[in-house]
Amino acid sequence: MSFAQISVLAAVVFAIVSPIAQAVFGIGLTASQFSQAGDATLRAAGYAFSIWSVIYAGLIAYALYQAAPRQRSAPALRSLSWPAVAAIFGTGLWIWASALNERWASVLIIVISAIGLTWALSRVSRAAPETKLRGHILAWWPLCLLAGWLTIASVLNILTVLTAEHLIEAGSRVFAIGGLAVALAVVLVVLGRPRLWPYGLPPAWGLVGVYVAERDAKPDVASIALACAVVIAASSAWQGMVFWRRQSRG
């Protein structure tokens, strides 16, 4: 097993154990407590974060799949391994940064993780040969789900920290809508590659969570979030159909 393969396995273990250890030993703030300090500008309903159970399951599948001896020489997996390690490790590191209330560190960690993995997926998807469906399900899709969630979470994290640091007015509709616009633009650009169609699912899910959380206090922001979710879901579905047509042609 190569060092990169071992590193992926270690990163996944660290990412999954970190929130468990933080909760069991009661170290610092919970992720919810950390967010509450600045979530007046834009927030998602608590249930939206249950997507982590799906993401973790996918990462376990990816870690085991890429660890197989025959995958050691797979070009796409080799190209994705280190960006994946950085992003997966970053999810665990974010837990500790938020627990210690290191606000700007949390922003740096999540943004670097999101950009690094998303850029790698986009770059490799252009050059990598077509992959069998199993490879998509066990490698590409888990990483797309992680990258997609990190994208929308980055927007929420940035607005949370800016609000908590009193750099923007709490509840600012301008910044809330601006954040939604940035998220929409980034996701639609990435979804230009049919192979990456699952990337849009977590942002759509998260934006529905924003709608649920904000529909009473800020109905205008909530409506825009829901509209963004619909656009992203439609784009993801379209690219998914393109992907499946290509797969069916062999």
mmCIF file of C-alpha atoms in Angstrom:
data_model
loop_
_atom_site.group_PDB
_atom_site.id
_atom_site.type_symbol
_atom_site.label_atom_id
_atom_site.label_comp_id
_atom_site.label_asym_id
_atom_site.label_seq_id
_atom_site.Cartn_x
_atom_site.Cartn_y
_atom_site.Cartn_z
ATOM 1 C CA MET A 1 0.000 0.000 0.000
ATOM 2 C CA SER A 2 1.406 3.399 -0.968
ATOM 3 C CA PHE A 3 1.926 6.306 1.418
ATOM 4 C CA ALA A 4 -0.891 8.206 -0.315
ATOM 5 C CA GLN A 5 -3.312 5.316 0.188
ATOM 6 C CA ILE A 6 -2.389 5.056 3.868
ATOM 7 C CA SER A 7 -2.768 8.823 4.232
ATOM 8 C CA VAL A 8 -6.307 8.707 2.842
ATOM 9 C CA LEU A 9 -7.241 6.005 5.354
ATOM 10 C CA ALA A 10 -5.693 7.996 8.210
ATOM 11 C CA ALA A 11 -7.427 11.214 7.154
ATOM 12 C CA VAL A 12 -10.831 9.503 7.080
ATOM 13 C CA VAL A 13 -10.273 8.029 10.543
ATOM 14 C CA PHE A 14 -9.246 11.456 11.871
ATOM 15 C CA ALA A 15 -12.257 13.145 10.268
ATOM 16 C CA ILE A 16 -14.721 10.680 11.786
ATOM 17 C CA VAL A 17 -13.098 10.347 15.216
ATOM 18 C CA SER A 18 -12.670 14.111 15.759
ATOM 19 C CA PRO A 19 -16.355 15.058 16.270
ATOM 20 C CA ILE A 20 -16.913 11.915 18.337
ATOM 21 C CA ALA A 21 -13.947 12.667 20.613
ATOM 22 C CA GLN A 22 -14.908 16.329 20.924
ATOM 23 C CA ALA A 23 -18.448 15.393 21.957
ATOM 24 C CA VAL A 24 -17.543 12.507 24.281
ATOM 25 C CA PHE A 25 -14.895 14.452 26.181
ATOM 26 C CA GLY A 26 -16.776 17.762 26.031
ATOM 27 C CA ILE A 27 -13.809 19.682 24.680
ATOM 28 C CA GLY A 28 -14.628 23.323 23.953
ATOM 29 C CA LEU A 29 -17.630 24.449 21.945
ATOM 30 C CA THR A 30 -19.874 22.204 19.914
ATOM 31 C CA ALA A 31 -20.241 23.085 16.239
ATOM 32 C CA SER A 32 -23.729 24.390 17.023
ATOM 33 C CA GLN A 33 -22.480 26.631 19.843
ATOM 34 C CA PHE A 34 -19.705 27.947 17.630
ATOM 35 C CA SER A 35 -22.158 28.858 14.872
ATOM 36 C CA GLN A 36 -24.680 30.490 17.197
ATOM 37 C CA ALA A 37 -22.242 33.319 17.919
ATOM 38 C CA GLY A 38 -22.731 34.711 14.420
ATOM 39 C CA ASP A 39 -25.574 32.950 12.633
ATOM 40 C CA ALA A 40 -27.879 35.975 12.599
ATOM 41 C CA THR A 41 -26.911 36.823 9.006
ATOM 42 C CA LEU A 42 -27.419 33.431 7.363
ATOM 43 C CA ARG A 43 -28.003 30.030 8.885
ATOM 44 C CA ALA A 44 -29.257 26.590 7.966
ATOM 45 C CA ALA A 45 -31.688 24.464 9.944
ATOM 46 C CA GLY A 46 -29.980 21.963 12.216
ATOM 47 C CA TYR A 47 -31.264 18.946 10.314
ATOM 48 C CA ALA A 48 -29.274 20.013 7.245
ATOM 49 C CA PHE A 49 -26.062 18.954 8.963
ATOM 50 C CA SER A 50 -27.274 15.360 9.139
ATOM 51 C CA ILE A 51 -25.795 15.085 5.646
ATOM 52 C CA TRP A 52 -22.503 14.355 7.387
ATOM 53 C CA SER A 53 -23.690 10.804 8.034
ATOM 54 C CA VAL A 54 -23.956 10.284 4.270
ATOM 55 C CA ILE A 55 -20.633 12.005 3.634
ATOM 56 C CA TYR A 56 -18.825 9.936 6.262
ATOM 57 C CA ALA A 57 -20.278 6.714 4.856
ATOM 58 C CA GLY A 58 -19.092 7.733 1.401
ATOM 59 C CA LEU A 59 -15.622 8.592 2.680
ATOM 60 C CA ILE A 60 -15.302 5.185 4.342
ATOM 61 C CA ALA A 61 -16.253 3.539 1.042
ATOM 62 C CA TYR A 62 -13.764 5.743 -0.828
ATOM 63 C CA ALA A 63 -10.957 5.030 1.641
ATOM 64 C CA LEU A 64 -11.424 1.271 1.366
ATOM 65 C CA TYR A 65 -11.808 1.355 -2.421
ATOM 66 C CA GLN A 66 -8.678 3.399 -3.057
ATOM 67 C CA ALA A 67 -6.690 1.232 -0.630
ATOM 68 C CA ALA A 68 -7.039 -1.864 -2.822
ATOM 69 C CA PRO A 69 -3.685 -2.941 -4.343
ATOM 70 C CA ARG A 70 -5.016 -2.661 -7.894
ATOM 71 C CA GLN A 71 -5.882 1.015 -7.332
ATOM 72 C CA ARG A 72 -2.318 1.963 -6.515
ATOM 73 C CA SER A 73 -1.571 2.766 -10.149
ATOM 74 C CA ALA A 74 -4.963 4.281 -11.063
ATOM 75 C CA PRO A 75 -4.110 7.713 -12.560
ATOM 76 C CA ALA A 76 -7.262 9.536 -11.448
ATOM 77 C CA LEU A 77 -7.079 8.223 -7.895
ATOM 78 C CA ARG A 78 -3.407 9.161 -7.667
ATOM 79 C CA SER A 79 -4.183 12.693 -8.833
ATOM 80 C CA LEU A 80 -7.037 13.073 -6.358
ATOM 81 C CA SER A 81 -5.403 11.429 -3.354
ATOM 82 C CA TRP A 82 -3.509 14.352 -1.827
ATOM 83 C CA PRO A 83 -6.228 16.994 -2.377
ATOM 84 C CA ALA A 84 -8.630 14.469 -0.847
ATOM 85 C CA VAL A 85 -6.328 13.916 2.129
ATOM 86 C CA ALA A 86 -6.081 17.665 2.722
ATOM 87 C CA ALA A 87 -9.841 18.216 2.499
ATOM 88 C CA ILE A 88 -10.783 15.184 4.596
ATOM 89 C CA PHE A 89 -8.182 16.028 7.230
ATOM 90 C CA GLY A 90 -9.490 19.590 7.129
ATOM 91 C CA THR A 91 -12.973 18.485 8.159
ATOM 92 C CA GLY A 92 -11.549 16.987 11.336
ATOM 93 C CA LEU A 93 -9.269 19.952 11.944
ATOM 94 C CA TRP A 94 -12.263 22.299 11.610
ATOM 95 C CA ILE A 95 -13.950 20.522 14.533
ATOM 96 C CA TRP A 96 -11.029 21.413 16.790
ATOM 97 C CA ALA A 97 -10.733 24.971 15.490
ATOM 98 C CA SER A 98 -14.422 25.597 16.176
ATOM 99 C CA ALA A 99 -14.210 23.860 19.562
ATOM 100 C CA LEU A 100 -11.449 26.279 20.552
ATOM 101 C CA ASN A 101 -13.438 29.177 19.049
ATOM 102 C CA GLU A 102 -10.644 29.941 16.596
ATOM 103 C CA ARG A 103 -12.915 31.723 14.163
ATOM 104 C CA TRP A 104 -10.477 32.806 11.478
ATOM 105 C CA ALA A 105 -8.695 29.463 11.597
ATOM 106 C CA SER A 106 -12.036 27.778 10.924
ATOM 107 C CA VAL A 107 -12.538 29.977 7.863
ATOM 108 C CA LEU A 108 -9.039 29.282 6.559
ATOM 109 C CA ILE A 109 -9.411 25.528 7.043
ATOM 110 C CA ILE A 110 -12.803 25.139 5.399
ATOM 111 C CA VAL A 111 -12.100 27.473 2.476
ATOM 112 C CA ILE A 112 -8.767 25.836 1.642
ATOM 113 C CA SER A 113 -10.364 22.389 1.928
ATOM 114 C CA ALA A 114 -13.254 23.368 -0.342
ATOM 115 C CA ILE A 115 -11.139 25.098 -2.978
ATOM 116 C CA GLY A 116 -8.447 22.419 -3.043
ATOM 117 C CA LEU A 117 -10.783 19.467 -3.461
ATOM 118 C CA THR A 118 -13.165 21.208 -5.865
ATOM 119 C CA TRP A 119 -10.318 22.407 -8.065
ATOM 120 C CA ALA A 120 -8.759 18.934 -8.099
ATOM 121 C CA LEU A 121 -12.043 17.264 -9.043
ATOM 122 C CA SER A 122 -12.614 19.759 -11.855
ATOM 123 C CA ARG A 123 -9.066 19.436 -13.171
ATOM 124 C CA VAL A 124 -8.881 15.645 -13.022
ATOM 125 C CA SER A 125 -12.361 15.210 -14.517
ATOM 126 C CA ARG A 126 -11.170 16.937 -17.697
ATOM 127 C CA ALA A 127 -8.123 14.738 -18.201
ATOM 128 C CA ALA A 128 -9.065 11.394 -16.658
ATOM 129 C CA PRO A 129 -10.368 8.650 -18.941
ATOM 130 C CA GLU A 130 -13.918 7.423 -18.486
ATOM 131 C CA THR A 131 -14.260 5.366 -15.329
ATOM 132 C CA LYS A 132 -16.406 2.325 -14.686
ATOM 133 C CA LEU A 133 -19.565 2.966 -12.668
ATOM 134 C CA ARG A 134 -18.055 1.327 -9.600
ATOM 135 C CA GLY A 135 -15.229 3.852 -9.617
ATOM 136 C CA HIS A 136 -17.693 6.723 -9.794
ATOM 137 C CA ILE A 137 -19.814 5.394 -6.943
ATOM 138 C CA LEU A 138 -16.907 4.597 -4.617
ATOM 139 C CA ALA A 139 -14.490 7.432 -5.409
ATOM 140 C CA TRP A 140 -15.815 10.314 -7.471
ATOM 141 C CA TRP A 141 -19.233 10.584 -5.850
ATOM 142 C CA PRO A 142 -18.074 10.593 -2.200
ATOM 143 C CA LEU A 143 -15.497 13.270 -2.988
ATOM 144 C CA CYS A 144 -18.056 15.294 -4.951
ATOM 145 C CA LEU A 145 -20.459 15.180 -2.003
ATOM 146 C CA LEU A 146 -17.725 16.345 0.362
ATOM 147 C CA ALA A 147 -16.613 19.145 -1.965
ATOM 148 C CA GLY A 148 -20.186 20.291 -2.527
ATOM 149 C CA TRP A 149 -20.958 20.462 1.179
ATOM 150 C CA LEU A 150 -17.690 22.249 1.946
ATOM 151 C CA THR A 151 -18.639 24.846 -0.671
ATOM 152 C CA ILE A 152 -21.958 25.848 0.893
ATOM 153 C CA ALA A 153 -20.526 25.413 4.399
ATOM 154 C CA SER A 154 -17.716 27.831 3.508
ATOM 155 C CA VAL A 155 -20.240 30.536 2.681
ATOM 156 C CA LEU A 156 -22.103 29.983 5.947
ATOM 157 C CA ASN A 157 -18.847 29.845 7.919
ATOM 158 C CA ILE A 158 -17.515 33.074 6.432
ATOM 159 C CA LEU A 159 -20.744 34.958 7.134
ATOM 160 C CA THR A 160 -20.882 33.505 10.649
ATOM 161 C CA VAL A 161 -17.365 34.688 11.474
ATOM 162 C CA LEU A 162 -17.834 38.112 9.877
ATOM 163 C CA THR A 163 -20.981 38.561 11.966
ATOM 164 C CA ALA A 164 -19.433 37.245 15.186
ATOM 165 C CA GLU A 165 -16.452 39.573 14.704
ATOM 166 C CA HIS A 166 -18.842 42.520 14.149
ATOM 167 C CA LEU A 167 -17.385 43.187 10.715
ATOM 168 C CA ILE A 168 -20.850 43.114 9.171
ATOM 169 C CA GLU A 169 -24.200 43.995 10.664
ATOM 170 C CA ALA A 170 -25.992 41.036 12.212
ATOM 171 C CA GLY A 171 -28.878 39.999 9.996
ATOM 172 C CA SER A 172 -27.559 41.925 6.964
ATOM 173 C CA ARG A 173 -29.706 40.959 4.001
ATOM 174 C CA VAL A 174 -27.153 42.359 1.563
ATOM 175 C CA PHE A 175 -24.417 40.019 2.764
ATOM 176 C CA ALA A 176 -26.828 37.105 3.106
ATOM 177 C CA ILE A 177 -28.024 37.466 -0.476
ATOM 178 C CA GLY A 178 -24.467 38.100 -1.660
ATOM 179 C CA GLY A 179 -23.358 34.861 -0.028
ATOM 180 C CA LEU A 180 -26.166 32.962 -1.727
ATOM 181 C CA ALA A 181 -25.204 34.465 -5.091
ATOM 182 C CA VAL A 182 -21.569 33.444 -4.662
ATOM 183 C CA ALA A 183 -22.561 29.906 -3.705
ATOM 184 C CA LEU A 184 -24.877 29.622 -6.709
ATOM 185 C CA ALA A 185 -22.241 30.905 -9.136
ATOM 186 C CA VAL A 186 -19.500 28.584 -7.870
ATOM 187 C CA VAL A 187 -21.721 25.507 -7.893
ATOM 188 C CA LEU A 188 -23.026 26.136 -11.402
ATOM 189 C CA VAL A 189 -19.495 26.581 -12.744
ATOM 190 C CA VAL A 190 -18.361 23.291 -11.212
ATOM 191 C CA LEU A 191 -21.459 21.517 -12.506
ATOM 192 C CA GLY A 192 -20.274 22.235 -16.028
ATOM 193 C CA ARG A 193 -18.672 18.779 -15.876
ATOM 194 C CA PRO A 194 -21.288 15.962 -16.068
ATOM 195 C CA ARG A 195 -18.998 13.609 -14.151
ATOM 196 C CA LEU A 196 -19.285 15.934 -11.139
ATOM 197 C CA TRP A 197 -23.094 16.012 -11.042
ATOM 198 C CA PRO A 198 -23.341 14.811 -7.377
ATOM 199 C CA TYR A 199 -21.419 17.946 -6.337
ATOM 200 C CA GLY A 200 -24.622 19.984 -6.576
ATOM 201 C CA LEU A 201 -26.684 17.814 -4.229
ATOM 202 C CA PRO A 202 -25.226 18.974 -0.871
ATOM 203 C CA PRO A 203 -25.475 22.703 -1.727
ATOM 204 C CA ALA A 204 -29.097 22.206 -2.801
ATOM 205 C CA TRP A 205 -29.793 20.337 0.443
ATOM 206 C CA GLY A 206 -28.063 23.034 2.483
ATOM 207 C CA LEU A 207 -29.942 25.849 0.758
ATOM 208 C CA VAL A 208 -33.258 24.173 1.513
ATOM 209 C CA GLY A 209 -32.038 24.132 5.112
ATOM 210 C CA VAL A 210 -31.394 27.875 4.849
ATOM 211 C CA TYR A 211 -34.937 28.368 3.574
ATOM 212 C CA VAL A 212 -36.370 26.429 6.522
ATOM 213 C CA ALA A 213 -34.270 28.376 9.040
ATOM 214 C CA GLU A 214 -34.868 31.848 7.583
ATOM 215 C CA ARG A 215 -38.433 31.729 6.238
ATOM 216 C CA ASP A 216 -39.957 33.407 9.310
ATOM 217 C CA ALA A 217 -37.299 36.000 10.163
ATOM 218 C CA LYS A 218 -36.119 36.828 6.620
ATOM 219 C CA PRO A 219 -38.657 35.531 4.087
ATOM 220 C CA ASP A 220 -36.985 37.368 1.194
ATOM 221 C CA VAL A 221 -33.617 35.747 1.893
ATOM 222 C CA ALA A 222 -35.342 32.398 2.414
ATOM 223 C CA SER A 223 -37.097 32.646 -0.950
ATOM 224 C CA ILE A 224 -33.830 33.410 -2.728
ATOM 225 C CA ALA A 225 -32.160 30.466 -0.986
ATOM 226 C CA LEU A 226 -34.966 28.171 -2.112
ATOM 227 C CA ALA A 227 -34.736 29.481 -5.675
ATOM 228 C CA CYS A 228 -30.971 28.842 -5.674
ATOM 229 C CA ALA A 229 -31.600 25.319 -4.375
ATOM 230 C CA VAL A 230 -34.061 24.632 -7.197
ATOM 231 C CA VAL A 231 -31.664 25.951 -9.861
ATOM 232 C CA ILE A 232 -28.774 23.893 -8.494
ATOM 233 C CA ALA A 233 -30.886 20.747 -8.151
ATOM 234 C CA ALA A 234 -32.145 21.137 -11.718
ATOM 235 C CA SER A 235 -28.617 21.664 -13.051
ATOM 236 C CA SER A 236 -27.334 18.674 -11.094
ATOM 237 C CA ALA A 237 -30.201 16.511 -12.375
ATOM 238 C CA TRP A 238 -29.532 17.576 -15.970
ATOM 239 C CA GLN A 239 -25.831 16.798 -15.731
ATOM 240 C CA GLY A 240 -26.712 13.518 -14.053
ATOM 241 C CA MET A 241 -28.833 12.559 -17.052
ATOM 242 C CA VAL A 242 -25.975 13.495 -19.386
ATOM 243 C CA PHE A 243 -23.637 11.350 -17.295
ATOM 244 C CA TRP A 244 -25.966 8.339 -17.350
ATOM 245 C CA ARG A 245 -26.445 8.621 -21.118
ATOM 246 C CA ARG A 246 -22.680 8.516 -21.577
ATOM 247 C CA GLN A 247 -22.397 5.547 -19.236
ATOM 248 C CA SER A 248 -25.094 3.645 -21.118
ATOM 249 C CA ARG A 249 -23.192 4.122 -24.371
ATOM 250 C CA GLY A 250 -20.219 2.444 -22.776
#
